[in-house]
Amino acid sequence: MSLLAPPLSLYIHMPWCVKKCPYCDFNSHGLRSEPPPYADYIDHLLADLDADRVDFAQALVGRPIVSIFFGGGTPSLFAPELIERLLDGVRERLPFVDDAEVTLETNPGTVEHGNFDGYLAAGINRMSFGVQSFDDDKLKRLGRIHSSNEAEAAVKSAQDAGYRNINLDLMYALPQQTLQGALADVDHAALLQPTHISHYQLTLEPNTAFAANPPPLPDDDHAWAMQEACEQRLADAGYGQYEISAYAQPGRRCTHNLNYWHFGDYLGIGAGAHGKLSDAGNGQIHRRWKTRHPRAYMEAAGAVSRIGGDSTVEASERPFEYMLNALRLIDGVPMREFAERTGLPLERIGPALATACARGWLIENGEQLQTTALGQRFLNDVIASFLD
């Protein structure tokens, strides 16, 4: 089976934030006494993109960008005019589809309300707010710099500025959170009528402050009860679940994340950014990640030293990597997509597929592969069954 080139996205990493949250394991760096070199960083992002375009020229031919995601850190620390300069530079270098989705992550405590007009004019057509909770006590425990009232005001301000595509990030199973508290967060979010809600469990990640000094979290049974109850409450409010932690109003699923979950391709620029690119010409799938520290990344000035590492996704790794993403989707994926995105025949995963179906984890009808409710609960075990 030949490898087919999937849709192509662009991830842009903005590494600075006001303060590092104790649960965060992302490549983010809190502000110090001197402000970061925001304008210079834009130049380095474009130099990084130029170098990647040279390195992957063959694999990029004829492939427009379907989505862009500004992640961090806190991208909203960058002024709208800097975001506009960057997006203009990207458009000069890469083709876009007409309805390309362009998302900016923002912390409600870092955006001046007047800036939303500027971001919209710059080309940002989807805003993602890291709210996490509407309980001020829980926000303090999470180390967030905003209050519930500030989060609500920021969302309403973005809507007033003309944003019609807004995501809210919410966490559940927070320190000493009750089921009623988790449901109250979901209800508060739904009242604001965002088009999309990301609802995910707080987990203790290695090398974080919470991992070193764990807070009192609900146990697994209570966390599962929160997940099930919140899923139903979101459904009642008109948000359809389409991925383990993603809920959307009709027609508002996130293009960028869907491309990840369908094992699509993405260029990654910025300090610590990761990318994945399929080269249909030689049947290879390539991964590249950039140097993590912003200073080292900028000192590289688009040179080879900006690259933190390169690797090829070998045939033996592709089933696991594909399933790691695709099995998160509630509606499943077309069976033909496995061969198209991995370049491997479906027979390659026949035994593992049969075992997972026999255990009640998956449903396979010849056209669609779908995780059952039981499989969703034990998703890590399901995915692990596709390891080589």
Tab-separated table of N, CA, C and O in Angstrom, residues 47-99:
chain	number	residue	atom	x	y	z
A	47	ALA	N	12.472	32.445	10.013
A	47	ALA	CA	13.723	31.814	9.567
A	47	ALA	C	13.652	30.301	9.748
A	47	ALA	O	14.142	29.529	8.908
A	48	ASP	N	13.040	29.855	10.831
A	48	ASP	CA	12.844	28.429	11.088
A	48	ASP	C	11.974	27.822	9.989
A	48	ASP	O	12.288	26.742	9.435
A	49	LEU	N	10.898	28.500	9.645
A	49	LEU	CA	10.006	28.009	8.599
A	49	LEU	C	10.725	27.953	7.250
A	49	LEU	O	10.568	26.983	6.494
A	50	ASP	N	11.521	28.966	6.957
A	50	ASP	CA	12.271	28.972	5.700
A	50	ASP	C	13.180	27.749	5.606
A	50	ASP	O	13.269	27.092	4.559
A	51	ALA	N	13.874	27.455	6.702
A	51	ALA	CA	14.799	26.319	6.697
A	51	ALA	C	14.050	24.990	6.550
A	51	ALA	O	14.489	24.094	5.826
A	52	ASP	N	12.914	24.853	7.218
A	52	ASP	CA	12.121	23.626	7.080
A	52	ASP	C	11.599	23.467	5.658
A	52	ASP	O	11.520	22.350	5.125
A	53	ARG	N	11.221	24.567	5.039
A	53	ARG	CA	10.732	24.498	3.660
A	53	ARG	C	11.812	23.978	2.712
A	53	ARG	O	11.520	23.248	1.766
A	54	VAL	N	13.054	24.340	2.971
A	54	VAL	CA	14.158	23.830	2.150
A	54	VAL	C	14.372	22.348	2.416
A	54	VAL	O	14.493	21.535	1.494
A	55	ASP	N	14.393	21.975	3.693
A	55	ASP	CA	14.668	20.584	4.061
A	55	ASP	C	13.579	19.630	3.571
A	55	ASP	O	13.851	18.477	3.236
A	56	PHE	N	12.329	20.097	3.557
A	56	PHE	CA	11.196	19.223	3.225
A	56	PHE	C	10.524	19.646	1.923
A	56	PHE	O	9.326	19.417	1.728
A	57	ALA	N	11.283	20.248	1.040
A	57	ALA	CA	10.704	20.820	-0.184
A	57	ALA	C	9.876	19.804	-0.961
A	57	ALA	O	8.757	20.096	-1.403
A	58	GLN	N	10.397	18.598	-1.138
A	58	GLN	CA	9.683	17.583	-1.929
A	58	GLN	C	8.373	17.196	-1.278
A	58	GLN	O	7.345	17.050	-1.952
A	59	ALA	N	8.386	17.035	0.029
A	59	ALA	CA	7.190	16.579	0.733
A	59	ALA	C	6.118	17.661	0.829
A	59	ALA	O	4.948	17.341	1.090
A	60	LEU	N	6.469	18.926	0.614
A	60	LEU	CA	5.517	20.022	0.766
A	60	LEU	C	4.863	20.446	-0.544
A	60	LEU	O	3.920	21.243	-0.532
A	61	VAL	N	5.314	19.926	-1.642
A	61	VAL	CA	4.804	20.365	-2.953
A	61	VAL	C	3.295	20.142	-3.050
A	61	VAL	O	2.791	19.047	-2.792
A	62	GLY	N	2.581	21.217	-3.406
A	62	GLY	CA	1.149	21.114	-3.648
A	62	GLY	C	0.290	20.874	-2.429
A	62	GLY	O	-0.852	20.428	-2.560
A	63	ARG	N	0.794	21.188	-1.251
A	63	ARG	CA	0.043	20.904	-0.024
A	63	ARG	C	-0.252	22.199	0.737
A	63	ARG	O	0.630	22.770	1.387
A	64	PRO	N	-1.480	22.680	0.705
A	64	PRO	CA	-1.824	23.911	1.413
A	64	PRO	C	-2.024	23.665	2.911
A	64	PRO	O	-2.292	22.542	3.342
A	65	ILE	N	-1.900	24.721	3.684
A	65	ILE	CA	-2.132	24.671	5.123
A	65	ILE	C	-3.635	24.698	5.400
A	65	ILE	O	-4.341	25.592	4.935
A	66	VAL	N	-4.113	23.711	6.170
A	66	VAL	CA	-5.539	23.668	6.506
A	66	VAL	C	-5.823	24.307	7.862
A	66	VAL	O	-6.960	24.707	8.137
A	67	SER	N	-4.798	24.396	8.723
A	67	SER	CA	-4.998	24.993	10.044
A	67	SER	C	-3.661	25.446	10.613
A	67	SER	O	-2.609	24.901	10.285
A	68	ILE	N	-3.739	26.457	11.486
A	68	ILE	CA	-2.580	26.946	12.227
A	68	ILE	C	-2.987	27.028	13.691
A	68	ILE	O	-4.108	27.432	14.019
A	69	PHE	N	-2.077	26.621	14.564
A	69	PHE	CA	-2.364	26.681	15.995
A	69	PHE	C	-1.202	27.355	16.704
A	69	PHE	O	-0.065	26.880	16.636
A	70	PHE	N	-1.485	28.471	17.381
A	70	PHE	CA	-0.500	29.152	18.223
A	70	PHE	C	-0.640	28.599	19.629
A	70	PHE	O	-1.640	28.856	20.313
A	71	GLY	N	0.363	27.818	20.078
A	71	GLY	CA	0.321	27.240	21.405
A	71	GLY	C	1.460	27.763	22.267
A	71	GLY	O	2.352	28.465	21.801
A	72	GLY	N	1.435	27.394	23.542
A	72	GLY	CA	2.463	27.949	24.418
A	72	GLY	C	2.677	27.140	25.676
A	72	GLY	O	2.309	25.967	25.731
A	73	GLY	N	3.222	27.851	26.649
A	73	GLY	CA	3.265	29.286	26.870
A	73	GLY	C	1.916	29.964	26.724
A	73	GLY	O	0.871	29.374	26.749
A	74	THR	N	2.006	31.273	26.549
A	74	THR	CA	0.820	32.105	26.392
A	74	THR	C	0.989	32.975	25.160
A	74	THR	O	1.577	34.055	25.223
A	75	PRO	N	0.478	32.536	24.012
A	75	PRO	CA	0.649	33.310	22.778
A	75	PRO	C	0.062	34.713	22.841
A	75	PRO	O	0.518	35.612	22.129
A	76	SER	N	-0.956	34.934	23.691
A	76	SER	CA	-1.569	36.256	23.754
A	76	SER	C	-0.671	37.288	24.432
A	76	SER	O	-1.038	38.465	24.510
A	77	LEU	N	0.521	36.896	24.903
A	77	LEU	CA	1.513	37.882	25.331
A	77	LEU	C	2.068	38.653	24.132
A	77	LEU	O	2.628	39.736	24.295
A	78	PHE	N	1.940	38.071	22.936
A	78	PHE	CA	2.405	38.732	21.721
A	78	PHE	C	1.308	39.675	21.220
A	78	PHE	O	0.156	39.273	21.068
A	79	ALA	N	1.670	40.921	20.949
A	79	ALA	CA	0.711	41.927	20.497
A	79	ALA	C	0.133	41.542	19.131
A	79	ALA	O	0.787	40.859	18.347
A	80	PRO	N	-1.079	42.001	18.827
A	80	PRO	CA	-1.707	41.665	17.546
A	80	PRO	C	-0.857	42.017	16.331
A	80	PRO	O	-0.838	41.267	15.347
A	81	GLU	N	-0.138	43.130	16.389
A	81	GLU	CA	0.663	43.510	15.221
A	81	GLU	C	1.806	42.527	14.965
A	81	GLU	O	2.200	42.313	13.808
A	82	LEU	N	2.318	41.899	16.021
A	82	LEU	CA	3.356	40.889	15.828
A	82	LEU	C	2.761	39.611	15.251
A	82	LEU	O	3.371	38.965	14.378
A	83	ILE	N	1.594	39.237	15.726
A	83	ILE	CA	0.917	38.066	15.173
A	83	ILE	C	0.587	38.300	13.698
A	83	ILE	O	0.740	37.407	12.855
A	84	GLU	N	0.154	39.507	13.369
A	84	GLU	CA	-0.167	39.829	11.980
A	84	GLU	C	1.081	39.737	11.101
A	84	GLU	O	1.030	39.193	9.992
A	85	ARG	N	2.205	40.268	11.597
A	85	ARG	CA	3.447	40.204	10.811
A	85	ARG	C	3.853	38.755	10.568
A	85	ARG	O	4.306	38.393	9.473
A	86	LEU	N	3.686	37.912	11.585
A	86	LEU	CA	4.039	36.503	11.421
A	86	LEU	C	3.121	35.816	10.422
A	86	LEU	O	3.585	35.106	9.516
A	87	LEU	N	1.825	36.028	10.555
A	87	LEU	CA	0.888	35.366	9.643
A	87	LEU	C	1.076	35.847	8.201
A	87	LEU	O	0.981	35.058	7.250
A	88	ASP	N	1.365	37.127	8.036
A	88	ASP	CA	1.653	37.629	6.688
A	88	ASP	C	2.873	36.921	6.107
A	88	ASP	O	2.898	36.552	4.925
A	89	GLY	N	3.889	36.714	6.962
A	89	GLY	CA	5.096	36.019	6.511
A	89	GLY	C	4.835	34.571	6.156
A	89	GLY	O	5.395	34.045	5.182
A	90	VAL	N	3.979	33.903	6.931
A	90	VAL	CA	3.649	32.512	6.630
A	90	VAL	C	2.896	32.421	5.301
A	90	VAL	O	3.171	31.542	4.474
A	91	ARG	N	1.969	33.348	5.081
A	91	ARG	CA	1.198	33.340	3.827
A	91	ARG	C	2.097	33.554	2.603
A	91	ARG	O	1.808	33.053	1.516
A	92	GLU	N	3.162	34.316	2.781
A	92	GLU	CA	4.098	34.541	1.675
A	92	GLU	C	4.884	33.274	1.341
A	92	GLU	O	5.411	33.141	0.234
A	93	ARG	N	4.958	32.348	2.289
A	93	ARG	CA	5.800	31.163	2.134
A	93	ARG	C	5.020	29.886	1.839
A	93	ARG	O	5.571	28.945	1.264
A	94	LEU	N	3.764	29.828	2.282
A	94	LEU	CA	2.981	28.609	2.145
A	94	LEU	C	1.571	28.932	1.667
A	94	LEU	O	0.987	29.947	2.098
A	95	PRO	N	0.981	28.088	0.837
A	95	PRO	CA	-0.417	28.305	0.442
A	95	PRO	C	-1.362	27.914	1.567
A	95	PRO	O	-1.059	27.041	2.385
A	96	PHE	N	-2.520	28.573	1.622
A	96	PHE	CA	-3.559	28.275	2.603
A	96	PHE	C	-4.805	27.797	1.861
A	96	PHE	O	-5.086	28.259	0.749
A	97	VAL	N	-5.586	26.922	2.467
A	97	VAL	CA	-6.927	26.673	1.954
A	97	VAL	C	-7.774	27.904	2.275
A	97	VAL	O	-7.444	28.695	3.166
A	98	ASP	N	-8.874	28.065	1.566
A	98	ASP	CA	-9.680	29.286	1.727
A	98	ASP	C	-10.235	29.454	3.135
A	98	ASP	O	-10.345	30.580	3.633
A	99	ASP	N	-10.600	28.351	3.773
A	99	ASP	CA	-11.223	28.428	5.103
A	99	ASP	C	-10.284	27.929	6.198
A	99	ASP	O	-10.723	27.312	7.172
